[in-house]
Every structure is written in C-alpha cells, then in structure tokens.
mmCIF file of N, CA and C in Angstrom:
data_model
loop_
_atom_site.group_PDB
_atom_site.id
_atom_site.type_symbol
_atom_site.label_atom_id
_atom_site.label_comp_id
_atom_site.label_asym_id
_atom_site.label_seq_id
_atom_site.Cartn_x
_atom_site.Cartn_y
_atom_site.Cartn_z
ATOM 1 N N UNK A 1 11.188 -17.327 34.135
ATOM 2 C CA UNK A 1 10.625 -16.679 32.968
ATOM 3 C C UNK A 1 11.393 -17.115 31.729
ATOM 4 N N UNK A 2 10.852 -17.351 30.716
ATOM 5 C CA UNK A 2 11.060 -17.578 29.666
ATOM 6 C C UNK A 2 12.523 -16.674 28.987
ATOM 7 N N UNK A 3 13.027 -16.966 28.648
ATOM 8 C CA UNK A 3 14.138 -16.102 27.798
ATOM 9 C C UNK A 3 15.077 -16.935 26.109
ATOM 10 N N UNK A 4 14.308 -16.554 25.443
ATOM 11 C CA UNK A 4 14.682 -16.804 24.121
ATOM 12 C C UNK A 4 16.690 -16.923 24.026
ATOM 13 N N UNK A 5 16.948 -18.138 23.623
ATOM 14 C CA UNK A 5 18.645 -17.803 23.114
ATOM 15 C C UNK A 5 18.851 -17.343 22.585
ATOM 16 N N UNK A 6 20.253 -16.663 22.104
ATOM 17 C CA UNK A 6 20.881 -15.801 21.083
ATOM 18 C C UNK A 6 20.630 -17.192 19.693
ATOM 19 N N UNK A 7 20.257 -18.038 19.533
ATOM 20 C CA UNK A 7 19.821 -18.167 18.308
ATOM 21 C C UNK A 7 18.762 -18.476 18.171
ATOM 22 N N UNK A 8 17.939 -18.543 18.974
ATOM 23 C CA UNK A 8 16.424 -18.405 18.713
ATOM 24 C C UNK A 8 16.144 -16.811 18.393
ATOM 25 N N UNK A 9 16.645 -15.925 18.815
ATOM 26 C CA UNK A 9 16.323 -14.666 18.757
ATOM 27 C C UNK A 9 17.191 -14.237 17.218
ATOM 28 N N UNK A 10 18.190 -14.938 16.799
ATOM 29 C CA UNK A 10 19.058 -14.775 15.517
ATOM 30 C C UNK A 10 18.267 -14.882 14.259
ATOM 31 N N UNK A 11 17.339 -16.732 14.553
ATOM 32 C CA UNK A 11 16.288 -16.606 13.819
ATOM 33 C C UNK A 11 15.379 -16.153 13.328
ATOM 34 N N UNK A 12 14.827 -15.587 14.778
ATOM 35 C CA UNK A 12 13.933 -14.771 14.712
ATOM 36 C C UNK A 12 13.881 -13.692 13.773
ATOM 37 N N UNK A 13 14.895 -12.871 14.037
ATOM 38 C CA UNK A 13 15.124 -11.160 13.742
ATOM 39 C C UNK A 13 15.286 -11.829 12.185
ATOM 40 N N UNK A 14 15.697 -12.893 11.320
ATOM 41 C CA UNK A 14 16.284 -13.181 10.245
ATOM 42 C C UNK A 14 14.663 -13.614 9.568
ATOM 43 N N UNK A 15 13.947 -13.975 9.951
ATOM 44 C CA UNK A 15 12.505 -14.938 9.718
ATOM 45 C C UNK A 15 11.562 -13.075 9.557
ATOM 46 N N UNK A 16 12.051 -12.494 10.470
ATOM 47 C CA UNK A 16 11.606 -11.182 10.536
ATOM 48 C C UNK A 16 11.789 -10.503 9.324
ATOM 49 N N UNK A 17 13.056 -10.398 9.337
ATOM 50 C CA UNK A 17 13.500 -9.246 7.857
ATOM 51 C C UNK A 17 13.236 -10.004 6.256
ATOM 52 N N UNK A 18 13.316 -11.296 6.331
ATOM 53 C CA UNK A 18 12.509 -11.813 4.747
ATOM 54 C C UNK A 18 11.134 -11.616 4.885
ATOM 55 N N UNK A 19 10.105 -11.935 5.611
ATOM 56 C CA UNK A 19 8.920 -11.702 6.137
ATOM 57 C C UNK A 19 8.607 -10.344 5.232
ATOM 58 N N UNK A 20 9.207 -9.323 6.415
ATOM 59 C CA UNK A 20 9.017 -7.888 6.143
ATOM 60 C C UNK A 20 9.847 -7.343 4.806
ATOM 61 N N UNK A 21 10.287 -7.835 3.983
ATOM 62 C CA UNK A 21 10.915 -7.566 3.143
ATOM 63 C C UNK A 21 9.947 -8.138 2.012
ATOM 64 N N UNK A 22 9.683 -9.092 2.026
ATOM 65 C CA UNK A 22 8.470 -9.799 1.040
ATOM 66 C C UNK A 22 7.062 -8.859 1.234
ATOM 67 N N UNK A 23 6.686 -8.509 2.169
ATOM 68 C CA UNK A 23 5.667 -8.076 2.976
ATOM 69 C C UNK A 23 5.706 -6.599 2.092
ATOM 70 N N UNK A 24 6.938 -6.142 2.043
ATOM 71 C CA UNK A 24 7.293 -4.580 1.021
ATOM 72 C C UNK A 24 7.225 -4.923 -0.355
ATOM 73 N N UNK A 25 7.693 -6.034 -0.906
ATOM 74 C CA UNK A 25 7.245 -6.421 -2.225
ATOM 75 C C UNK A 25 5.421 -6.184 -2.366
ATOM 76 N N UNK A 26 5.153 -7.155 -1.463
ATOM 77 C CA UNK A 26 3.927 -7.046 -1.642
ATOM 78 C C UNK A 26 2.781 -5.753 -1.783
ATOM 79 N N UNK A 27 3.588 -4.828 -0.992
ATOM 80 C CA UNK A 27 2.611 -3.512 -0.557
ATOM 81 C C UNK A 27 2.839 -2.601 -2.346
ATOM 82 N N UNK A 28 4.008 -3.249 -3.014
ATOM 83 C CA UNK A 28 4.762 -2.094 -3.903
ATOM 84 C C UNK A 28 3.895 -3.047 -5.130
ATOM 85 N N UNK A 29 3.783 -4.455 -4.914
ATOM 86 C CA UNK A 29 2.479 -4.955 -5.836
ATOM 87 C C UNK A 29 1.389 -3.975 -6.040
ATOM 88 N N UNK A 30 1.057 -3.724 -4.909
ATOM 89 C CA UNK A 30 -0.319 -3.123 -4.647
ATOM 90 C C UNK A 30 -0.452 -1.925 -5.221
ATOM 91 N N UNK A 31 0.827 -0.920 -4.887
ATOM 92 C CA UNK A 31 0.408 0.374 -5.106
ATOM 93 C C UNK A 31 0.187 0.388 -6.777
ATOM 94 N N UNK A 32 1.279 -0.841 -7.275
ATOM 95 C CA UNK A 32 1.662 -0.946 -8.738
ATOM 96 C C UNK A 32 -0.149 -1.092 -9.729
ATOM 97 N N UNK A 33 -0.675 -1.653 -8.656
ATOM 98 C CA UNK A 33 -2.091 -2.373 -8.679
ATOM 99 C C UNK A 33 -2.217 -3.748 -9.563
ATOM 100 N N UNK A 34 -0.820 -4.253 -9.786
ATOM 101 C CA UNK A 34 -1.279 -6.013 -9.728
ATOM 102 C C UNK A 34 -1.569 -6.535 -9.074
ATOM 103 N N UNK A 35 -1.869 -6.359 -7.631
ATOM 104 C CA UNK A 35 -3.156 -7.063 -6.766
ATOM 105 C C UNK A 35 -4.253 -6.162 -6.719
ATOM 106 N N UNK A 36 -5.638 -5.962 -7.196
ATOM 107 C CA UNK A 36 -6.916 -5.081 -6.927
ATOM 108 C C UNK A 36 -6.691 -4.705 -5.972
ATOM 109 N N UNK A 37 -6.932 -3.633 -5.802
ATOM 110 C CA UNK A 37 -7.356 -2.786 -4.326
ATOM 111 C C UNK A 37 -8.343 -3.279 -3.622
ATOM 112 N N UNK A 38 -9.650 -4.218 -4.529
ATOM 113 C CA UNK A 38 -10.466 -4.637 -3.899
ATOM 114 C C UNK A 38 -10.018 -5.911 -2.785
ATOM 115 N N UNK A 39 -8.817 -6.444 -3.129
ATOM 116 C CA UNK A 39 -8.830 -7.965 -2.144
ATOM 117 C C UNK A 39 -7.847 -6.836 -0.792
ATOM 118 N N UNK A 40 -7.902 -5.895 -1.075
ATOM 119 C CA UNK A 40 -6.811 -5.156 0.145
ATOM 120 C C UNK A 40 -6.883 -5.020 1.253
ATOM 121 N N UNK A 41 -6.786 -4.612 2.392
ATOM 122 C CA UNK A 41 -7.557 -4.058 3.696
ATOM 123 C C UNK A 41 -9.046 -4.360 3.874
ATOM 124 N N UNK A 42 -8.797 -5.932 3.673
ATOM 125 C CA UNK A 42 -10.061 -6.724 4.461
ATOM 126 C C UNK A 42 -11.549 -6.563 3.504
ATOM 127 N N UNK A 43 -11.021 -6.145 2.155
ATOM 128 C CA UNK A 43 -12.126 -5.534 1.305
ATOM 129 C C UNK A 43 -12.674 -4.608 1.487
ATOM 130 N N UNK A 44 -12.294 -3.369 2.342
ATOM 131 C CA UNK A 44 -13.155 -2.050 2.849
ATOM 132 C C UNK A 44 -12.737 -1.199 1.966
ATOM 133 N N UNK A 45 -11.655 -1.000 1.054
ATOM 134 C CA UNK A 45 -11.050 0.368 0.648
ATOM 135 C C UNK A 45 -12.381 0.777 -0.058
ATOM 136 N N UNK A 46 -12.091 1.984 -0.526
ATOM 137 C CA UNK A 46 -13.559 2.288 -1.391
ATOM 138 C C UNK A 46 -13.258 2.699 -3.201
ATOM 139 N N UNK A 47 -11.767 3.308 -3.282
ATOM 140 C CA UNK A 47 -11.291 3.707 -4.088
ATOM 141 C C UNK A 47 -9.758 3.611 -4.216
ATOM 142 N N UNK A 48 -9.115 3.938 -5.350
ATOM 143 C CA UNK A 48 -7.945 3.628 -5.705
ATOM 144 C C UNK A 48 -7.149 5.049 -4.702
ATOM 145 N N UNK A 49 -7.366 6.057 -4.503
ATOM 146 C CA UNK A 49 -6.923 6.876 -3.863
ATOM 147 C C UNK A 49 -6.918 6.602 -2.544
ATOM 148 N N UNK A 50 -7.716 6.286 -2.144
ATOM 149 C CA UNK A 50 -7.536 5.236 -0.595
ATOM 150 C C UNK A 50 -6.603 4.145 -0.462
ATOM 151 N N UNK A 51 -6.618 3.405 -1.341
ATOM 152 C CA UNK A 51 -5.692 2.179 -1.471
ATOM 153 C C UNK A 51 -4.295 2.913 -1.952
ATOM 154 N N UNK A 52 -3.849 4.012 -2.697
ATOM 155 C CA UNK A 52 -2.699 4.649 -2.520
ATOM 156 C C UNK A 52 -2.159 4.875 -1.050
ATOM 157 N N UNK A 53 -2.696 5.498 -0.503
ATOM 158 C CA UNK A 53 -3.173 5.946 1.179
ATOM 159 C C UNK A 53 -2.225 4.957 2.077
ATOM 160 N N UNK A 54 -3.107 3.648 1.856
ATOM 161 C CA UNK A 54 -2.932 2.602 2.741
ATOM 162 C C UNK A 54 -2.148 1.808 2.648
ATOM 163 N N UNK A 55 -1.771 1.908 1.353
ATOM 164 C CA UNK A 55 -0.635 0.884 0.824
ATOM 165 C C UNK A 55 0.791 1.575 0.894
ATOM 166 N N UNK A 56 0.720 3.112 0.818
ATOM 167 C CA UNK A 56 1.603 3.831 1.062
ATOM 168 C C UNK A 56 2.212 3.216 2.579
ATOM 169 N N UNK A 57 1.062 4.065 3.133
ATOM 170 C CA UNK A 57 1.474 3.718 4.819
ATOM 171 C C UNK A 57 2.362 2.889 5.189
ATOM 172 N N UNK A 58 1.587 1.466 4.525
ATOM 173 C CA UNK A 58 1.824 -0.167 5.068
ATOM 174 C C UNK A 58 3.724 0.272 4.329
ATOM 175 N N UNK A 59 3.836 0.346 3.129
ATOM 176 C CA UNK A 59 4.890 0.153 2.650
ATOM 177 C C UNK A 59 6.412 0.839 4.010
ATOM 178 N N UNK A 60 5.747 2.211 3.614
ATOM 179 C CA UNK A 60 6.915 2.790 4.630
ATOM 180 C C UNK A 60 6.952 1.950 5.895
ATOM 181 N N UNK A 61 5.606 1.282 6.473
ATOM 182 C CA UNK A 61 6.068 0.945 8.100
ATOM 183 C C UNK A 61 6.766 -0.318 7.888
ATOM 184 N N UNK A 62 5.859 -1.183 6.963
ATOM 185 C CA UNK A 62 7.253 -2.499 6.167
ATOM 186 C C UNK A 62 8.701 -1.973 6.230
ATOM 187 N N UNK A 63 8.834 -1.651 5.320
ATOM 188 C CA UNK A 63 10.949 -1.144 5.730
ATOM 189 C C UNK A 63 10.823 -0.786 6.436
ATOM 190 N N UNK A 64 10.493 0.237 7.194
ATOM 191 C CA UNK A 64 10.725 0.362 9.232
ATOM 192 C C UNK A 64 10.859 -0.784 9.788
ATOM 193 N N UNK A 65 10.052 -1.483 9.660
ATOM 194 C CA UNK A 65 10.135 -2.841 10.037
ATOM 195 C C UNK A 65 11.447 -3.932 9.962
ATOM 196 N N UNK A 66 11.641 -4.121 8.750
ATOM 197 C CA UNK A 66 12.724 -4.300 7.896
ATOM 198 C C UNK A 66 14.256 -4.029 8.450
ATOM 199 N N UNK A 67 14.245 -2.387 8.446
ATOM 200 C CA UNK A 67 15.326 -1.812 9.292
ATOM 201 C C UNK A 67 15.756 -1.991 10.633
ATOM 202 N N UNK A 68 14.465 -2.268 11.612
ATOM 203 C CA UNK A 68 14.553 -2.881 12.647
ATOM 204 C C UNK A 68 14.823 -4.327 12.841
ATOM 205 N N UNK A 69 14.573 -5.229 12.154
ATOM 206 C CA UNK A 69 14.721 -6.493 12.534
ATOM 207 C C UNK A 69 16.403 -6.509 11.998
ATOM 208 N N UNK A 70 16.884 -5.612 10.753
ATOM 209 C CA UNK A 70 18.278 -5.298 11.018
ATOM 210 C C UNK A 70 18.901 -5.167 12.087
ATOM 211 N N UNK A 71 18.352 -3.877 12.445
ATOM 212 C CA UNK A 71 19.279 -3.185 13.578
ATOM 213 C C UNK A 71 19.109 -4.216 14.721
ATOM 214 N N UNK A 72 18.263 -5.054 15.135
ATOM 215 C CA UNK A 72 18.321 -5.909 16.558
ATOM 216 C C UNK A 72 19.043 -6.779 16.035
ATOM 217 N N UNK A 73 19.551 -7.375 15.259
ATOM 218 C CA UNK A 73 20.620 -8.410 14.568
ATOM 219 C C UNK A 73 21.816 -7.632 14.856
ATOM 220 N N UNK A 74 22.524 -6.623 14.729
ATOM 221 C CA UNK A 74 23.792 -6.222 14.547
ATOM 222 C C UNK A 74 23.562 -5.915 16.096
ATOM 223 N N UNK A 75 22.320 -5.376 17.075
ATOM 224 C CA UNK A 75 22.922 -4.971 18.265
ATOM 225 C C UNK A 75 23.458 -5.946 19.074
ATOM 226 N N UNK A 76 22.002 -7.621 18.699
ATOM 227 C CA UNK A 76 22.658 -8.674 19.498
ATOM 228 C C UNK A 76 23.738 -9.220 19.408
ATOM 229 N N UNK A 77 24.378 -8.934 17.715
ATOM 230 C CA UNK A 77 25.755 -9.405 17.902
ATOM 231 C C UNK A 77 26.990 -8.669 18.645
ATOM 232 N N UNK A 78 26.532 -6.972 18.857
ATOM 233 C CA UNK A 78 27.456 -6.816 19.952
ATOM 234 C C UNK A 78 27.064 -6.910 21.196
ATOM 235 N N UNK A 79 26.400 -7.651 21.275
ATOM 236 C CA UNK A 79 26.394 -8.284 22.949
ATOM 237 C C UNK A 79 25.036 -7.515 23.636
ATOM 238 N N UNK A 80 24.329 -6.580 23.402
ATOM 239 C CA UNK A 80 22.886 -5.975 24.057
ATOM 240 C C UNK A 80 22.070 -5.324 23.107
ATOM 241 N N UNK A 81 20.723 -6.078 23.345
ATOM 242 C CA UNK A 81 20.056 -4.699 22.945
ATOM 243 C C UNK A 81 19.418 -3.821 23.528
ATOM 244 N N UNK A 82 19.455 -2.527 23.054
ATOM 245 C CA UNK A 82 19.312 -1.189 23.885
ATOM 246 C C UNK A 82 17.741 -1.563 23.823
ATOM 247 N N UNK A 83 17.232 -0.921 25.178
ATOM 248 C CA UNK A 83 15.251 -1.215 25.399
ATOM 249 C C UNK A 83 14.549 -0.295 23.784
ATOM 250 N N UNK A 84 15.220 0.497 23.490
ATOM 251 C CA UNK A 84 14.163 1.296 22.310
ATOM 252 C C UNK A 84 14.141 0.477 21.729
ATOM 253 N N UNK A 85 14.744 -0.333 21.445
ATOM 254 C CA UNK A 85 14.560 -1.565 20.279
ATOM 255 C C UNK A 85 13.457 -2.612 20.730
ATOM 256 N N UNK A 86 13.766 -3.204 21.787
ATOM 257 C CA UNK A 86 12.663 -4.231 22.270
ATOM 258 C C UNK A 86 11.584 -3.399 22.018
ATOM 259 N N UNK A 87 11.241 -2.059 22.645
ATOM 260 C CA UNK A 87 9.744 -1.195 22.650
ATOM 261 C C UNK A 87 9.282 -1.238 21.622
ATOM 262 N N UNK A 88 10.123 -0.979 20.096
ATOM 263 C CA UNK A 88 9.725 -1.318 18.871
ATOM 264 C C UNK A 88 9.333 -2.521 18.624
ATOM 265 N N UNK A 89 9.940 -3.491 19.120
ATOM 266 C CA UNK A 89 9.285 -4.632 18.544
ATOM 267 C C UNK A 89 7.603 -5.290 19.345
ATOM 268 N N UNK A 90 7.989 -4.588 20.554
ATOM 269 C CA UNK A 90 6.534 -4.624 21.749
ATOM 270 C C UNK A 90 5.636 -4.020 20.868
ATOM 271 N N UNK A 91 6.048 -3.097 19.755
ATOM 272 C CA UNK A 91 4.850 -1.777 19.851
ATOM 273 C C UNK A 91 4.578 -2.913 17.693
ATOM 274 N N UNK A 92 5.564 -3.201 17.085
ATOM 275 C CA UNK A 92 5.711 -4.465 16.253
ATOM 276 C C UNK A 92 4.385 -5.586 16.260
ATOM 277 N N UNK A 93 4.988 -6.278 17.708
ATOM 278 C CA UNK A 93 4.113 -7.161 17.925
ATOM 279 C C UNK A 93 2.597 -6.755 18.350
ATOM 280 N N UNK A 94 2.109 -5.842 18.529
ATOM 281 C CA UNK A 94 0.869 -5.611 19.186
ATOM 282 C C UNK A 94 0.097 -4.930 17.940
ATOM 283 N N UNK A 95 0.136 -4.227 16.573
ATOM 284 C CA UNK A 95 0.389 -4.054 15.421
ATOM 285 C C UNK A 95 -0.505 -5.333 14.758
ATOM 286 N N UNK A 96 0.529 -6.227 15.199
ATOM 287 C CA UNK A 96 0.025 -7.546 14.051
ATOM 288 C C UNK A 96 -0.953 -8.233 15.061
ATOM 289 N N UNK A 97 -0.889 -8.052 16.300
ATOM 290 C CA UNK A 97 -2.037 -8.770 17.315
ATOM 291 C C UNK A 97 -3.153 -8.324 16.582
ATOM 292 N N UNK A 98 -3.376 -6.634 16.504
ATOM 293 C CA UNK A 98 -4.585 -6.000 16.154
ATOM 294 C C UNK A 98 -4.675 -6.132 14.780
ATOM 295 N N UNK A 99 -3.725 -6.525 13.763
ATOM 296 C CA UNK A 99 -4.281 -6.907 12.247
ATOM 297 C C UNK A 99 -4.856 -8.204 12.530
ATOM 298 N N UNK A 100 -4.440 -9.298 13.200
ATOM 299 C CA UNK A 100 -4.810 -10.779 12.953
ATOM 300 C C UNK A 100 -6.528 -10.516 13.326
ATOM 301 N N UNK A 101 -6.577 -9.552 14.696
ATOM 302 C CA UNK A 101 -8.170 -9.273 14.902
ATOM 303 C C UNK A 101 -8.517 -8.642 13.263
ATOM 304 N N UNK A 102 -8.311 -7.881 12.757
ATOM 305 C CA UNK A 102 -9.209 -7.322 11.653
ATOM 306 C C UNK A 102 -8.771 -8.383 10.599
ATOM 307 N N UNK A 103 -8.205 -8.890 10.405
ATOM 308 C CA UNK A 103 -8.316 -9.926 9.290
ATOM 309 C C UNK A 103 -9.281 -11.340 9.687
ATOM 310 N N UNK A 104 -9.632 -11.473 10.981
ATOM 311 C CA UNK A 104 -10.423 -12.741 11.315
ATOM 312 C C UNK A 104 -11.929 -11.970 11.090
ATOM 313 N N UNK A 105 -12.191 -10.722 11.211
ATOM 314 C CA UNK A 105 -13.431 -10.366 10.606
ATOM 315 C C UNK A 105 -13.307 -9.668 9.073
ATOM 316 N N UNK A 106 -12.125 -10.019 8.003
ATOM 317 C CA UNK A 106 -12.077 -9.125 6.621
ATOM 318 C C UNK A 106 -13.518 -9.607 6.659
ATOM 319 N N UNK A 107 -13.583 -8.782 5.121
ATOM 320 C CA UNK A 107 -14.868 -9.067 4.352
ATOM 321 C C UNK A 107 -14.457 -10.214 3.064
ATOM 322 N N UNK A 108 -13.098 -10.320 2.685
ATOM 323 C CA UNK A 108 -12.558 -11.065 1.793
ATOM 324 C C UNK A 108 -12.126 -11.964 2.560
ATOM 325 N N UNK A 109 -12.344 -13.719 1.926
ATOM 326 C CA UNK A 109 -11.720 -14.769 2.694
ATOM 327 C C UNK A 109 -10.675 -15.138 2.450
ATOM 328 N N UNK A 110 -10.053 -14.545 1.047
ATOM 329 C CA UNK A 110 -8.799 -14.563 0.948
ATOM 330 C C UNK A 110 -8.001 -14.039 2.223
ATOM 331 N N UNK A 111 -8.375 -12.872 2.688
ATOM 332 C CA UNK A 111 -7.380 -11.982 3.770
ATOM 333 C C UNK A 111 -7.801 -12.702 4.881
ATOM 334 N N UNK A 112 -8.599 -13.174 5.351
ATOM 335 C CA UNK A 112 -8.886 -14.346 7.113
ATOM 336 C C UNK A 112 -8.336 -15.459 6.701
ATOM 337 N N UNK A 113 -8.130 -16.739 5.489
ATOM 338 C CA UNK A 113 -7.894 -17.102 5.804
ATOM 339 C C UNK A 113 -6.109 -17.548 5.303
ATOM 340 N N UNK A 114 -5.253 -16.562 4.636
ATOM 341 C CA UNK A 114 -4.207 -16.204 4.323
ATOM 342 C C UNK A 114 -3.533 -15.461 5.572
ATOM 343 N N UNK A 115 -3.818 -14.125 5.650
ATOM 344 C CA UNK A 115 -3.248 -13.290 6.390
ATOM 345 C C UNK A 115 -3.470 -13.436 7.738
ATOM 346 N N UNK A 116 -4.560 -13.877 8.015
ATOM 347 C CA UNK A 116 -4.881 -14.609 9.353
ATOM 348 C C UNK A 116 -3.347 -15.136 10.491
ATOM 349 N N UNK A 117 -3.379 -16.140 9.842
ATOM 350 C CA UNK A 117 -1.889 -17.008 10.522
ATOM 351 C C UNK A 117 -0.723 -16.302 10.294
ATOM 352 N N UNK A 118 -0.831 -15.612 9.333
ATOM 353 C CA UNK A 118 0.462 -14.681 8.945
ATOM 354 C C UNK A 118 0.946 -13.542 10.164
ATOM 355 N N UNK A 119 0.233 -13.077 10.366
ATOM 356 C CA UNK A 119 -0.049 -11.864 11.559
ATOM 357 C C UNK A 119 0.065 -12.365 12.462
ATOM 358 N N UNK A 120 -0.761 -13.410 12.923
ATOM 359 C CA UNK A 120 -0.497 -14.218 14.116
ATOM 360 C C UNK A 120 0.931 -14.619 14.921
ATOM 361 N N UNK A 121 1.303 -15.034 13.706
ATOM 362 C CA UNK A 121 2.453 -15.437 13.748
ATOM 363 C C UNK A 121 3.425 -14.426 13.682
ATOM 364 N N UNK A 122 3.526 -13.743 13.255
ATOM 365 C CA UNK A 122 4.513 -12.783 13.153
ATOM 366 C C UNK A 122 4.345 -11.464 14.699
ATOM 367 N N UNK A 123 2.873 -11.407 15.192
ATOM 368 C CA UNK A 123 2.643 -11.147 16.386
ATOM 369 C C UNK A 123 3.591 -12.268 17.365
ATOM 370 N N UNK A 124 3.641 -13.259 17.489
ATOM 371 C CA UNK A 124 4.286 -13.789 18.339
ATOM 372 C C UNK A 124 5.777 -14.115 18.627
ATOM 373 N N UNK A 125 6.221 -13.786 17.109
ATOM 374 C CA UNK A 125 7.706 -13.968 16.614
ATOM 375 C C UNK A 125 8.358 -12.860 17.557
ATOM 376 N N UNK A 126 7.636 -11.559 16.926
ATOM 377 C CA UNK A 126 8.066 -10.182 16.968
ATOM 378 C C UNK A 126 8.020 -10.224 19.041
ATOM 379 N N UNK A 127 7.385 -10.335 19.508
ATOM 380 C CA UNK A 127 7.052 -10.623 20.807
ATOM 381 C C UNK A 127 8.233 -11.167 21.102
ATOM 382 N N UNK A 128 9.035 -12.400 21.156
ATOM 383 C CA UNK A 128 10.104 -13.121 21.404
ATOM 384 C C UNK A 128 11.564 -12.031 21.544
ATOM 385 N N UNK A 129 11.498 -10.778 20.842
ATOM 386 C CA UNK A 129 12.208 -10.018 20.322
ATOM 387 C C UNK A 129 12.369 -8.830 21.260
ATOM 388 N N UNK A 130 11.201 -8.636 22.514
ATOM 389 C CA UNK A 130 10.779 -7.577 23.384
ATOM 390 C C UNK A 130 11.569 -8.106 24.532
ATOM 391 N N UNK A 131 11.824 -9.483 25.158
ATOM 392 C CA UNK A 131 12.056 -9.613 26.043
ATOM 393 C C UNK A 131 13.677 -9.081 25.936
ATOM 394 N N UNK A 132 14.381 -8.803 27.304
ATOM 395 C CA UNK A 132 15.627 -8.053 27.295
ATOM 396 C C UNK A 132 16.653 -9.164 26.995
ATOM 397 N N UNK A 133 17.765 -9.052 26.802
ATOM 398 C CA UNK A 133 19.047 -9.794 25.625
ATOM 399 C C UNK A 133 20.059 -9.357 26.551
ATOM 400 N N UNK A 134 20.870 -10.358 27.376
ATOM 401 C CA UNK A 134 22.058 -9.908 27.206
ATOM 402 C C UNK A 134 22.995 -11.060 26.583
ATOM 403 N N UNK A 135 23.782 -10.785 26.481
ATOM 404 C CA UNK A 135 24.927 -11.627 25.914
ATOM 405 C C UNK A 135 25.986 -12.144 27.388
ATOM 406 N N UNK A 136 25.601 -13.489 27.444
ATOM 407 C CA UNK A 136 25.471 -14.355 28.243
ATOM 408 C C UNK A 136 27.378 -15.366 27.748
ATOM 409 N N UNK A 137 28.344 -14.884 28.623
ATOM 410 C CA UNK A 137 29.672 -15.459 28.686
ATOM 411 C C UNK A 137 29.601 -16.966 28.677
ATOM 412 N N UNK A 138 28.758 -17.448 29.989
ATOM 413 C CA UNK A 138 29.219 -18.302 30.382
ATOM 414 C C UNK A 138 29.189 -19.705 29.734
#
C-alpha cells in the first residue's frame, strides 16, 4: 500500500495551508462583495443575505482548515499523527470530492472551469494526509 513520506506529506500539509489561507482571502473578498455574489456558489445564490450565509460558512470552515493543515505539520514533526487528525482530513478530502461534483455542473463557467481542478486537486492532496504517519527511524 501506498504510504506518502514525511516530505511528501510536509508538502502537502504546506501546499494545504497557502491554498486554504488564500481560499479565506477569497471568501472575505466575497463577503466584502468585490467578487458578485452572482459568480458564487455555482451561480445559485439568490440574494446578498444568502451569499452572507455561505460565504460566512465557507470562511469559518477555510481557517478550520487552515488550522488543521497546521496542526498535522507540528504533529508530524513530533513523530505521529493522532487518527482525529487523519479523520479530518478524510472528512477534508471528501468535502472537496463533493464540491468538484457541484462545480462540474455550476451554472457559471467561470466556477467549472476554475474551481473545477482546484477541488479536485485539493480532494486528492488532502486524501494523501488520511493515510496513518509514523515517524520511521530507520
């Protein structure tokens, strides 16, 4: 079975937290409303109070996000990470599985064909991050 190295997984968690850190810029664009609400959530929102809503959401789970791809950086450097962490990133990666599905049907082609690969990718990153870590002597 496959098992990611301590610097493939270093990368990772690091590719993770600018990602998700840009990803919070972006949501704090939104709420700011220098990006329309209309190019937002696949073009469905209906109103600016909805797009508060959603952009809220996204923002807080962004730094969750954020905080986590922290915290699996400082655990792998002491040598394990504890399973709640992988579960987060299992529960991470499956998140962006199910955005890449709703962005391959947005209604805006900005969001399929931008956010598309974005999700994708970050579904599969975040995945790399689930499998168990130990810190390997030899």
């Amino acid at each position: 079975m496959w098992n990611p190295s301590k610097k493939t997984r270093t990368i990772t968690s690091k590719i993770l937290f600018v990602i998700f850190s840009l990803a919070s810029l972006f949501h704090i664009f939104a709420l700011l409303q220098i990006i329309p609400y209309q190019y937002l959530w696949g073009g469905r929102l209906q109103s600016i109070e909805e797009m508060y809503l959603m952009e809220s959401i996204s923002l807080i789970a962004n730094v969750f996000f954020v905080y986590c791809s922290y915290l699996y950086l400082q655990y792998m450097n002491n040598g394990l990470v504890p399973i709640w962490i992988r579960i987060i990133f299992g529960f991470i990666s499956a998140v962006f599985f199910m955005n890449t599905i709703g962005n391959i049907v947005a209604v805006t082609n900005l969001e399929t064909l931008l956010a598309t690969p974005i999700t994708a990718v970050l579904s599969v990153i975040s995945f790399t991050l689930v499998l168990k870590y130990e810190n390997q002597t030899s």
